[in-house]
Tab-separated table of C-alpha atoms in Angstrom:
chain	number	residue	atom	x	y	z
A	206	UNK	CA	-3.739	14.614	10.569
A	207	UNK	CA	-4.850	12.714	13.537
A	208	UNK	CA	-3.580	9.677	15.543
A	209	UNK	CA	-5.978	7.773	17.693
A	210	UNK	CA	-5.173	4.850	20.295
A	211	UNK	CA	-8.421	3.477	21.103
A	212	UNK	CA	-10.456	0.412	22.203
A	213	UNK	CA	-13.204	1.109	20.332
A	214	UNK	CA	-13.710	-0.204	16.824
A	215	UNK	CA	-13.432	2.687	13.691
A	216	UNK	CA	-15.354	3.474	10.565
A	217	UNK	CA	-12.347	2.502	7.778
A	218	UNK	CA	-15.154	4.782	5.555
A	219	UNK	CA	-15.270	7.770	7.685
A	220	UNK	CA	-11.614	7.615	8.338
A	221	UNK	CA	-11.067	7.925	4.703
A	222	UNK	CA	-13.642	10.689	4.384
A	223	UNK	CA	-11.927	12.929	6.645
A	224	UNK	CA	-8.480	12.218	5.159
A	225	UNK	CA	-7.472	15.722	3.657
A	226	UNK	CA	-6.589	15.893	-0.022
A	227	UNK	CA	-9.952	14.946	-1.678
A	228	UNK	CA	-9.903	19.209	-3.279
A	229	UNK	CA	-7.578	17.879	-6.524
A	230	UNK	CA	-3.796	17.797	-4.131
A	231	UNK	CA	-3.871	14.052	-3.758
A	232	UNK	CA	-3.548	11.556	-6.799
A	233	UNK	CA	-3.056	9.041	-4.408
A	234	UNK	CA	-5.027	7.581	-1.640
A	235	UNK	CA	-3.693	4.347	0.185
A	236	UNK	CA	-5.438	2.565	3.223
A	237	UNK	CA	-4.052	-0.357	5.041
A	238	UNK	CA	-6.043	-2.026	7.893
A	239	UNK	CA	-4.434	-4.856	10.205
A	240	UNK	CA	-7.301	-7.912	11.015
A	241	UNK	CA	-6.900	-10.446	13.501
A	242	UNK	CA	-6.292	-13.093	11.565
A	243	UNK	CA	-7.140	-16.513	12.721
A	244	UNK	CA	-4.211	-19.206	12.603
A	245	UNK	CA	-5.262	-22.752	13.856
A	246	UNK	CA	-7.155	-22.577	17.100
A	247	UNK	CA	-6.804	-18.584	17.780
A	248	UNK	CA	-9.698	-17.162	18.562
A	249	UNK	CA	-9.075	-13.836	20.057
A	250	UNK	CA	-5.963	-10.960	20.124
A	251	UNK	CA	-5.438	-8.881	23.273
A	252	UNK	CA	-3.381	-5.930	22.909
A	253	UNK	CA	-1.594	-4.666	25.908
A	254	UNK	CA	-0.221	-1.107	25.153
A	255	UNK	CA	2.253	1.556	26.775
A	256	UNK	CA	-0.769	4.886	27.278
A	257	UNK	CA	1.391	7.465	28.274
A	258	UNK	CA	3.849	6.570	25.385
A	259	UNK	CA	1.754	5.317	22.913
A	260	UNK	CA	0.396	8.838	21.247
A	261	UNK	CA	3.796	10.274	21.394
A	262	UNK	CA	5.080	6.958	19.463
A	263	UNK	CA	2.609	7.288	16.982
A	264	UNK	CA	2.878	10.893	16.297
A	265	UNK	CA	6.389	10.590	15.980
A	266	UNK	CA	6.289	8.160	13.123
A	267	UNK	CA	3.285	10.098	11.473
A	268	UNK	CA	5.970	13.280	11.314
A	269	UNK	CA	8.682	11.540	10.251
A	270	UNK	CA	6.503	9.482	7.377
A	271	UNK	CA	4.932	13.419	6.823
A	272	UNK	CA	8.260	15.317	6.228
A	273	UNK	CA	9.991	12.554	4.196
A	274	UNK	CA	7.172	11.764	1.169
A	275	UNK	CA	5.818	15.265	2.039
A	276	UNK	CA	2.217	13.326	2.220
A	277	UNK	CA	-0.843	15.483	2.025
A	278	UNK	CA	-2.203	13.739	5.158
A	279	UNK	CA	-1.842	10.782	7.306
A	280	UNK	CA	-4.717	9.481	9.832
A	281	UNK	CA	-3.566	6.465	11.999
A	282	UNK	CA	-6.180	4.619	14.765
A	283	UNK	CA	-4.664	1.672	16.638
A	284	UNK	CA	-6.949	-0.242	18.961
A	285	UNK	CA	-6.020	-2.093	22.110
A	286	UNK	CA	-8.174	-4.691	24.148
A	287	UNK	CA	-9.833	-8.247	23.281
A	288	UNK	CA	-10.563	-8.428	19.703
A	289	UNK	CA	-12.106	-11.318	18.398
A	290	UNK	CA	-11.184	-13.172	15.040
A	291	UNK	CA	-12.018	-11.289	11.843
A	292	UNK	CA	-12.247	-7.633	13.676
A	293	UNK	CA	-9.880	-4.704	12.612
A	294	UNK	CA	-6.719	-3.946	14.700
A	295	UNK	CA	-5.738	-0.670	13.429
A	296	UNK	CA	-5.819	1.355	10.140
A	297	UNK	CA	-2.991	3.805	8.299
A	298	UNK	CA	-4.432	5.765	5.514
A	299	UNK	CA	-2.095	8.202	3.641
A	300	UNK	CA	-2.593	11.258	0.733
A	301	UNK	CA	-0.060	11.842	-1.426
A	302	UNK	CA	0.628	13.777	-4.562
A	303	UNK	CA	2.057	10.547	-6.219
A	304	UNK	CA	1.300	7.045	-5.815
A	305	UNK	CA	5.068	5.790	-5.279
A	306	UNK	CA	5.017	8.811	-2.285
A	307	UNK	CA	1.671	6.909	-0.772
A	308	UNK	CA	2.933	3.293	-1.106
A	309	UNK	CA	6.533	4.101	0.613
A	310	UNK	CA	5.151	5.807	3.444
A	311	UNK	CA	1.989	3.846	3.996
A	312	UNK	CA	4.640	0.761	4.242
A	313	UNK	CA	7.346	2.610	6.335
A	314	UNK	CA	4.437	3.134	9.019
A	315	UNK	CA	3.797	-0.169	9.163
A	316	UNK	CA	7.260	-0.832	9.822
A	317	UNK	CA	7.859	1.247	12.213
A	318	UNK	CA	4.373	0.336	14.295
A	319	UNK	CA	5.164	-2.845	14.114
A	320	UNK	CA	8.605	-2.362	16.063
A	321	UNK	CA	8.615	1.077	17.741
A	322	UNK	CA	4.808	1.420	18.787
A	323	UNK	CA	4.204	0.143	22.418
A	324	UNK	CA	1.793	-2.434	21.654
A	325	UNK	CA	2.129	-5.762	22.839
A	326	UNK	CA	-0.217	-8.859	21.303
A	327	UNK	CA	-1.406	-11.931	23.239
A	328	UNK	CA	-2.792	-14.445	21.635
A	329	UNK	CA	-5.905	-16.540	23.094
A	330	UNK	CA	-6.310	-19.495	21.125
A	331	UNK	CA	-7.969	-23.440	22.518
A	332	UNK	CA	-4.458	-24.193	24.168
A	333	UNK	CA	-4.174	-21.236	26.320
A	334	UNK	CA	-2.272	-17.956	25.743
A	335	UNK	CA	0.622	-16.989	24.640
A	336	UNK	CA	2.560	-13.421	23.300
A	337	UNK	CA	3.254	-12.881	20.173
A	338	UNK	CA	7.165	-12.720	19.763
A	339	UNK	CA	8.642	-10.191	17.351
A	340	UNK	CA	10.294	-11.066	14.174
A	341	UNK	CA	14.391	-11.124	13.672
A	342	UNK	CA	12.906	-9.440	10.334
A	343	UNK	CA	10.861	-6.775	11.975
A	344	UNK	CA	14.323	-5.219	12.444
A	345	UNK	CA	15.294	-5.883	9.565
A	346	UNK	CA	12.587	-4.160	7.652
A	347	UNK	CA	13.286	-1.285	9.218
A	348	UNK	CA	16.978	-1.250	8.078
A	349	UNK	CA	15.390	-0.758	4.728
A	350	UNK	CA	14.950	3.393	5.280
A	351	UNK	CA	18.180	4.015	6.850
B	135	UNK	CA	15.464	8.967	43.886
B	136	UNK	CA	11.895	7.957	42.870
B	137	UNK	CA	11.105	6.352	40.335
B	138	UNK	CA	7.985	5.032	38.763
B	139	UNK	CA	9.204	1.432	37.524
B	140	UNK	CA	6.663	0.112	34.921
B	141	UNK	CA	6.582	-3.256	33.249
B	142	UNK	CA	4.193	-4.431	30.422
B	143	UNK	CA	3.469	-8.301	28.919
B	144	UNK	CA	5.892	-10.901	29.805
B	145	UNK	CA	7.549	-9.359	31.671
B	146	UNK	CA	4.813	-7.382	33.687
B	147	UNK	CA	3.400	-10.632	34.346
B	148	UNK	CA	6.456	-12.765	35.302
B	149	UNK	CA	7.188	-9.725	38.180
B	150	UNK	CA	3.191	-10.139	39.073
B	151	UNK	CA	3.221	-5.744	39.045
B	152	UNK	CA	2.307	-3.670	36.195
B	153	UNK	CA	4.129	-0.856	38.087
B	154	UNK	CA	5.797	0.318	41.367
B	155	UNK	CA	7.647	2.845	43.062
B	156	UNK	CA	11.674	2.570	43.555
B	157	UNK	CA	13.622	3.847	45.863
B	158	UNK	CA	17.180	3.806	43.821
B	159	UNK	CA	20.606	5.765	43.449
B	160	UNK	CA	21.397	3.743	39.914
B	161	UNK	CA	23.138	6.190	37.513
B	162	UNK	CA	22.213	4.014	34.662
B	163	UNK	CA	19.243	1.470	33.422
B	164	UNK	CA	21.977	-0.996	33.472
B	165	UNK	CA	22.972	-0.439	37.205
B	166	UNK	CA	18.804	-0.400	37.947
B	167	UNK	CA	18.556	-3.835	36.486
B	168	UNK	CA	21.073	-5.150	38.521
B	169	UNK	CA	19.529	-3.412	41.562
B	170	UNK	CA	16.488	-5.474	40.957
B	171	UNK	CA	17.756	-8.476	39.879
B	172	UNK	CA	18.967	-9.213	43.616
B	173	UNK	CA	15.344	-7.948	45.240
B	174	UNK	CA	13.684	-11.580	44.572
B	175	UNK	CA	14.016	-14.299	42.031
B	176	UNK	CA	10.847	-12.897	40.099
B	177	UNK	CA	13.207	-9.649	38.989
B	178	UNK	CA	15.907	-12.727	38.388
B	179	UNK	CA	14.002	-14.670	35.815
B	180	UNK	CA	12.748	-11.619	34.405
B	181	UNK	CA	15.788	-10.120	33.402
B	182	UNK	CA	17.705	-12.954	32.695
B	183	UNK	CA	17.444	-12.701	28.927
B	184	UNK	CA	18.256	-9.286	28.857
B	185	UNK	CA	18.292	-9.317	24.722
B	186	UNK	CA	14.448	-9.966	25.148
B	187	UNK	CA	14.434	-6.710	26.985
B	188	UNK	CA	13.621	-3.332	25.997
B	189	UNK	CA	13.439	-0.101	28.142
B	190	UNK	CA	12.184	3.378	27.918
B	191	UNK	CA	12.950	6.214	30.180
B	192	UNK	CA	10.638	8.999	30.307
B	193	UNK	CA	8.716	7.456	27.747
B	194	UNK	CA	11.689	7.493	25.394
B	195	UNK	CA	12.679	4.457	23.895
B	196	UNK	CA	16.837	4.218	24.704
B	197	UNK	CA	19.301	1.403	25.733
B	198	UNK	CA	20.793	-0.599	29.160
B	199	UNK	CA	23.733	2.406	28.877
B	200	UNK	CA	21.215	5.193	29.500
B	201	UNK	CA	22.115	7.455	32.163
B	202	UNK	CA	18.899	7.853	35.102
B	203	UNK	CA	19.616	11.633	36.075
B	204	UNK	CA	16.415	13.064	36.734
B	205	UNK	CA	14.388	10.176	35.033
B	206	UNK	CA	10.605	9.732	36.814
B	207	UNK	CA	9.705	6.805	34.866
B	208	UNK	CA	11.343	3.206	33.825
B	209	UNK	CA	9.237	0.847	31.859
B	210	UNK	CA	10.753	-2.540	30.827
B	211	UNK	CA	8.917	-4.721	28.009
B	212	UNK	CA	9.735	-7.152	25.665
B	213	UNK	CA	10.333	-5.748	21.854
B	214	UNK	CA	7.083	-4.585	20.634
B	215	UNK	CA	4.504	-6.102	18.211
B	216	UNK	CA	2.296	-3.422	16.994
B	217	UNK	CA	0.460	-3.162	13.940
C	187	UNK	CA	-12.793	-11.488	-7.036
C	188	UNK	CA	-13.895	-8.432	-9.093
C	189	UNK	CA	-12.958	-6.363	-12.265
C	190	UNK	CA	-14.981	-4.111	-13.185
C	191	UNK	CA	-14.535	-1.279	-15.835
C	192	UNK	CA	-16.998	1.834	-15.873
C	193	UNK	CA	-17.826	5.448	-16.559
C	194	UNK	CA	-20.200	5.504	-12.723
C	195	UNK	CA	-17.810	6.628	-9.675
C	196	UNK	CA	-17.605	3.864	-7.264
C	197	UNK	CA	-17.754	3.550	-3.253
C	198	UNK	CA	-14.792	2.725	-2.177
C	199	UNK	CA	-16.640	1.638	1.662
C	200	UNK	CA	-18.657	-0.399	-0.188
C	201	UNK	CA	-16.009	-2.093	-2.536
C	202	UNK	CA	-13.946	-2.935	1.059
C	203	UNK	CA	-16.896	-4.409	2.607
C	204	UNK	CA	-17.404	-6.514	-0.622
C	205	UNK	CA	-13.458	-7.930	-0.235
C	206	UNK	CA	-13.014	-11.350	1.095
C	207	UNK	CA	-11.339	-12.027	4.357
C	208	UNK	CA	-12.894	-11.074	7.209
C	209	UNK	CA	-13.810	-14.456	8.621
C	210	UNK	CA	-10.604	-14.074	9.958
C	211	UNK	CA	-8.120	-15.637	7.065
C	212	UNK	CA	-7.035	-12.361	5.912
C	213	UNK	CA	-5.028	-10.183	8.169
C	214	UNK	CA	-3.846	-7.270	6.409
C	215	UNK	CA	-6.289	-5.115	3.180
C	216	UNK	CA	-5.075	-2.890	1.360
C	217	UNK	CA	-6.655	0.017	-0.789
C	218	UNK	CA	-5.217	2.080	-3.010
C	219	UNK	CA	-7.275	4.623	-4.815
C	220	UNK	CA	-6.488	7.042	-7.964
C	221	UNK	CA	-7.770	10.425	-8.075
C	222	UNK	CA	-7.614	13.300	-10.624
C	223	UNK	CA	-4.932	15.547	-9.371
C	224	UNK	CA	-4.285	19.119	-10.032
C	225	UNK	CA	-1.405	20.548	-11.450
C	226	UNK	CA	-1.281	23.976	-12.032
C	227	UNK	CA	-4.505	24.860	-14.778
C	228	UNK	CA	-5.539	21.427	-14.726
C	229	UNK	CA	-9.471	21.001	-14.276
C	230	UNK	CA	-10.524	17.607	-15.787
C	231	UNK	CA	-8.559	14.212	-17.071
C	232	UNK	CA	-10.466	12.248	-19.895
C	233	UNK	CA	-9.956	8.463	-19.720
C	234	UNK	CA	-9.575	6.426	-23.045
C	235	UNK	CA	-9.812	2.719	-22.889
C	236	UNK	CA	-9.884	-0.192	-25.312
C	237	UNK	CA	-13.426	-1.693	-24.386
C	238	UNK	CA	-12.558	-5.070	-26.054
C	239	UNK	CA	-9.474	-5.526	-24.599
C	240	UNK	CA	-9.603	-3.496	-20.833
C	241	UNK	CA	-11.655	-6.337	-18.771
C	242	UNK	CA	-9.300	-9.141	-19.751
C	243	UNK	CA	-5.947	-7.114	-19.294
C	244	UNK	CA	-7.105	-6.140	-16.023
C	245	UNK	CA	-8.147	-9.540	-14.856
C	246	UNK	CA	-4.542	-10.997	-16.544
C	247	UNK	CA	-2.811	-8.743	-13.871
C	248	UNK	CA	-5.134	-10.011	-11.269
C	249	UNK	CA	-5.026	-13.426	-11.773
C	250	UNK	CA	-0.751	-13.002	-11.961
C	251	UNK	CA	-0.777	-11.063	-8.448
C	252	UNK	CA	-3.289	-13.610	-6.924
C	253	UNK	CA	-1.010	-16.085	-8.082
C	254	UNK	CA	2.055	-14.518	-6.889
C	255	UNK	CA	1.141	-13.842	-3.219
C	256	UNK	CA	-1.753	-16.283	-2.709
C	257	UNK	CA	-3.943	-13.003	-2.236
C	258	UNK	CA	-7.124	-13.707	-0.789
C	259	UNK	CA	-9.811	-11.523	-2.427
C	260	UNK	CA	-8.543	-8.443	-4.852
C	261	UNK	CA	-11.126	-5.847	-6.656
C	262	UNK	CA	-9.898	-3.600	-9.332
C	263	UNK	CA	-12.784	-0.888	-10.547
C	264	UNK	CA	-11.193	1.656	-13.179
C	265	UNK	CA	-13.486	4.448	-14.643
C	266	UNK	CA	-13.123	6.128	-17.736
C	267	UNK	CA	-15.018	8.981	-19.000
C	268	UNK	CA	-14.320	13.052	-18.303
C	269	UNK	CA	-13.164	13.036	-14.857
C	270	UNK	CA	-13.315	16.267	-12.652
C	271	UNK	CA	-10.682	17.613	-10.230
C	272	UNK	CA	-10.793	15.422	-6.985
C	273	UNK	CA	-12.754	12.584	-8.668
C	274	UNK	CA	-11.756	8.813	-8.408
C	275	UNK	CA	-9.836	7.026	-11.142
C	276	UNK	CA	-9.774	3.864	-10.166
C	277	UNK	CA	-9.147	1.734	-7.031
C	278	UNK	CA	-7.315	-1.449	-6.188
C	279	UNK	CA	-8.152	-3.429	-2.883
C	280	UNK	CA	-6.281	-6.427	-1.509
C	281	UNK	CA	-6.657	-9.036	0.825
C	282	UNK	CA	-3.898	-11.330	2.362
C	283	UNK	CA	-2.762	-13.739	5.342
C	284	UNK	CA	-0.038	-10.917	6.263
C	285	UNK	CA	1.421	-7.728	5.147
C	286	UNK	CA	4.064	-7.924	2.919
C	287	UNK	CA	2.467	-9.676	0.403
C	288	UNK	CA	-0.701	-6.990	0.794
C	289	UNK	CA	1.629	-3.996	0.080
C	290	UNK	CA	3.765	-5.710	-2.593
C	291	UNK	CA	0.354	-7.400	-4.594
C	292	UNK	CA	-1.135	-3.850	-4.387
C	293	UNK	CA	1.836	-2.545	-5.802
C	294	UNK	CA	2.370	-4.746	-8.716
C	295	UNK	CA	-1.093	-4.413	-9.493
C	296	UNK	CA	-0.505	-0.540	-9.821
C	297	UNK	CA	2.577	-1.020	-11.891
C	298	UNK	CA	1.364	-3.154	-14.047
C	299	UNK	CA	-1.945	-0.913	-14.317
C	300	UNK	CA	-0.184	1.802	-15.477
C	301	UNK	CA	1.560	0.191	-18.481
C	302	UNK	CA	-0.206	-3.110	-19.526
C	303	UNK	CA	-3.968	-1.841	-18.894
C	304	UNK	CA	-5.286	-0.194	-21.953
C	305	UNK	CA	-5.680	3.286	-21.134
C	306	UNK	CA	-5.018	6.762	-22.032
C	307	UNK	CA	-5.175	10.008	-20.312
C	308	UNK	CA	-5.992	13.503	-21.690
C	309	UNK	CA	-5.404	16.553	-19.539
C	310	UNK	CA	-8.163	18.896	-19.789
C	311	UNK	CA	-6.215	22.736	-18.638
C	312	UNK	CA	-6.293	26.387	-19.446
C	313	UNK	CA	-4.259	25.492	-21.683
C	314	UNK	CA	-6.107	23.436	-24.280
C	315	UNK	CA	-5.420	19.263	-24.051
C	316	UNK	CA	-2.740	16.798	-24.121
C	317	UNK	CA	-2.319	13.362	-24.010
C	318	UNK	CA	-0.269	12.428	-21.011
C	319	UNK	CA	2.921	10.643	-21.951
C	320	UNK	CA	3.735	7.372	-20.287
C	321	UNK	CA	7.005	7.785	-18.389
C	322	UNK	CA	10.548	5.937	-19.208
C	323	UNK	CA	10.554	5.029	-15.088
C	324	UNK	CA	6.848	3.175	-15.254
C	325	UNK	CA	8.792	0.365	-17.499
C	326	UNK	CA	11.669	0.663	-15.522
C	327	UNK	CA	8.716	-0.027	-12.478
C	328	UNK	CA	7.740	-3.066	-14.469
C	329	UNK	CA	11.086	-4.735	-14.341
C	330	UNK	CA	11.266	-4.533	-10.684
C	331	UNK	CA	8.952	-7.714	-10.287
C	332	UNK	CA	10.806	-9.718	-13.109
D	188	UNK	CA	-7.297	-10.974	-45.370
D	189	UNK	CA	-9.784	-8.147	-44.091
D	190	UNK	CA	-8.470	-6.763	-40.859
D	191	UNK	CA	-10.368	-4.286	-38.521
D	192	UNK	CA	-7.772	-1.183	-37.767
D	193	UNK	CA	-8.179	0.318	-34.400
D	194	UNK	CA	-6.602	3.293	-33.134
D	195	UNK	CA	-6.654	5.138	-29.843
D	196	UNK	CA	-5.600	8.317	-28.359
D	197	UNK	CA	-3.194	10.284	-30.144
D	198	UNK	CA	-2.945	8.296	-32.871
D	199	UNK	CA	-6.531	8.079	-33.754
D	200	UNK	CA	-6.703	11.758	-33.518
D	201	UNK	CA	-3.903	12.242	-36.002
D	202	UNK	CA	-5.709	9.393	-38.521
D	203	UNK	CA	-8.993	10.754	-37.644
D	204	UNK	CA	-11.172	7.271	-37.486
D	205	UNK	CA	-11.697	5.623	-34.380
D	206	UNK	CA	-11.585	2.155	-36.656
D	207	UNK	CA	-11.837	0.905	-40.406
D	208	UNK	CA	-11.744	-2.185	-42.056
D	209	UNK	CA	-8.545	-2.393	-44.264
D	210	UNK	CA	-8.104	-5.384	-46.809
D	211	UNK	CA	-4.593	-6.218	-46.550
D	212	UNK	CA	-2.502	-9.344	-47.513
D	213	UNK	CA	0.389	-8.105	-44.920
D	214	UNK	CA	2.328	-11.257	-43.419
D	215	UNK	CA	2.948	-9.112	-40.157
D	216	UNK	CA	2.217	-5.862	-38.475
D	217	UNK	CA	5.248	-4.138	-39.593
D	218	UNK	CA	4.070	-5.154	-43.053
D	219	UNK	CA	0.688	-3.520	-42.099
D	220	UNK	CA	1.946	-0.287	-40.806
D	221	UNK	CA	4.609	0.146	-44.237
D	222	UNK	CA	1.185	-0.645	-45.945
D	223	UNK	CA	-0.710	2.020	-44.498
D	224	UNK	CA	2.179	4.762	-44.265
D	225	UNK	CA	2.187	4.747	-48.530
D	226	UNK	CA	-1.739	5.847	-48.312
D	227	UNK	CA	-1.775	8.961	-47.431
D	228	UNK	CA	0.227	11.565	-44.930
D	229	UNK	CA	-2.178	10.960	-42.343
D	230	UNK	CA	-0.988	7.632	-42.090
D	231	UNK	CA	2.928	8.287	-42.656
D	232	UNK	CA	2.561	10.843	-39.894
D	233	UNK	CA	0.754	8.551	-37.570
D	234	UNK	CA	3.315	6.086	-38.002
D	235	UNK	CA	6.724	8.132	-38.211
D	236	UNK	CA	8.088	7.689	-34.508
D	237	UNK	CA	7.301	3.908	-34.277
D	238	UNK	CA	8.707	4.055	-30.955
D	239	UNK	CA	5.898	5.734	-29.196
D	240	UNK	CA	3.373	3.513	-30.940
D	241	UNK	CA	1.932	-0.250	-29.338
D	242	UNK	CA	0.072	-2.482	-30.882
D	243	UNK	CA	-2.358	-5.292	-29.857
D	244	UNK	CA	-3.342	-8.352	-32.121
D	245	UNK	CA	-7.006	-9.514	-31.261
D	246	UNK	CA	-6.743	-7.879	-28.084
D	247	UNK	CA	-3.084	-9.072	-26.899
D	248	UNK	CA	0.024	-6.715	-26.814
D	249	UNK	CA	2.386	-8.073	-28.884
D	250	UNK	CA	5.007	-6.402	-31.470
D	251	UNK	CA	5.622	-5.217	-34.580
D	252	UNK	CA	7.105	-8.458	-35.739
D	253	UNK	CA	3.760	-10.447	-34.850
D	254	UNK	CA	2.262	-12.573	-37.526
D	255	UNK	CA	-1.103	-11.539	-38.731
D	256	UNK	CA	-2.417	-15.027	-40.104
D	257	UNK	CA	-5.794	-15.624	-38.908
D	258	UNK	CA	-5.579	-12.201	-36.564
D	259	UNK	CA	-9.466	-10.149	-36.888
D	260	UNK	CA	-8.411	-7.095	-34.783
D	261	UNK	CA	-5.240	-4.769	-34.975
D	262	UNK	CA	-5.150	-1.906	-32.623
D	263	UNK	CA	-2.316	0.519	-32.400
D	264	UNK	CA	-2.144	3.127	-29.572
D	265	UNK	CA	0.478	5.278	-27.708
D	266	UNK	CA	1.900	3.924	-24.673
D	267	UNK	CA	-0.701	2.929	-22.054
D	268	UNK	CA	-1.184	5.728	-18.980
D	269	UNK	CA	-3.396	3.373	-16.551
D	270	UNK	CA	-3.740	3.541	-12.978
């Protein structure tokens, strides 16, 4: 179990190494890793975050994720700072006995980053900046585990 | 009371502070908003749309209602976008 | 774009850093990896497949997801073979524009894997062997994406 | 027509050949497997819960009404356990 908020860039390999359940109590692995991804003239991502909430945030959803597919483990890193086109934004890997377990809760993280982590995207693109709005269906997706 | 008021994107830059000290007897987050609002037309604007607003207390994620009681810390921010 | 079907483990670092999309047109990857799980006396799974048949079921299921969710870049490696406690079955990794379609391609591609690819398991245990027994709710899985 | 048999898992185990070459004028593959069941218990066995046996013509699922004109390859096989 770990959650990291970081500007550095991670090792999606290493992460995965360390992820507990690799001694025959995980049949399923799942790894999901956010890229900037480059629409039109964006060329860079800056993520403004929240520090002295962000860990709590992020452990909270880890728990909650934890107690309700009883996962094996769950490692999340989320990065904040300029990151260029192409480069990794943050990473959720999850162990599970059973694959539906994995795929629920590796998806219900996302969710619930996406809407209750204090993170806040800019984006820096050939016509200036501009932040990223949320979705109407950000909300909504998160309806979906009530 | 004094409390640390914090603000982040939009709205951080639109009130030209990331944070600041307030001097404030608001009971609730509501009654703090409209405290600010009549400081300057930067708070104003900011919290015009207040459905583009979102506020934790203590680091707590809650709503406008929340009561301040022994609260250090406000932050204000548009909905978040993580992931 | 990559099916491959062998007895060799595989590296799942390497298989990511293979995937298509990091010029910046994909924006969420997905990984989902199978590994030999142990219940109780289990100590080893042994993988039957249908050699002239395996490749082009597997690459029928990848072409439909591709299809289905304009994927970027997708590699499916599935072993078969004697397969220790702990060890990797098989992996599926994804590439797409945005996140939805990552998490719902990888998990078609599992469901589909589990019924429509031509393999069978055979417990290895304290117990002697048995085939594993496909399970009334993996059909019922299938029917979810028709 | 001479068809090659396969069979996997299970149901190889209980027939005991991996594969075999069986001359057979059967129109379909429920004409096959009635074939086979009157050789010898082996086969009836193999074949008595019909519901936990697939089959693949040429290397395509299909089912147990599927025409065998022209077809090289017949497999039969428990339900798949991919993944």
């Amino acid at each position: 179990m770990a959650v990291l908020v970081q500007q550095a860039d991670f090792d999606l390999a290493q992460e995965l190494a360390q992820l507990g359940g690799a001694d025959g109590s995980a049949g399923a692995v799942i790894s999901f890793t956010g890229l900037v991804r480059g629409d039109s003239d964006l060329h860079a991502l800056e993520l403004e975050h929240y520090p002295a909430m962000t860990s709590a945030a992020l452990e909270q959803i880890e728990q909650a994720a934890r107690k309700r597919w009883g996962l094996i483990d769950v490692r999340i890193i989320h990065r904040f700072g300029k990151l260029e086109l192409g480069q990794q934004i943050m990473m959720v890997a999850v162990s599970a006995p059973h694959r539906r377990a994995a795929f629920e809760a590796a998806d219900y993280i996302m969710d619930y980053l996406k809407s209750r982590a204090p993170f806040w995207k800019k984006e820096h693109s050939t016509q200036g900046t501009a932040w990223v709005d949320a979705k109407p269906e950000d909300e909504d997706d998160l309806a979906r585990w009530t | 009371m004094n409390l640390n008021v914090v603000y982040f994107a939009w709205l951080r830059e639109r009130i030209g502070e990331p944070s600041e000290m307030v001097e404030t007897n608001a009971a609730t987050v509501a009654d703090l908003i409209k405290e600010l609002r009549t400081r300057e037309e930067r708070y104003d604007l900011a919290f015009s749309d207040l459905d583009a607003v979102r506020v934790a207390v203590d680091q707590t994620l809650t709503d406008f209602d929340a009561p301040l009681d022994n609260a250090r810390e406000v932050a204000f921010f548009p909905p978040m976008t993580g992931g």
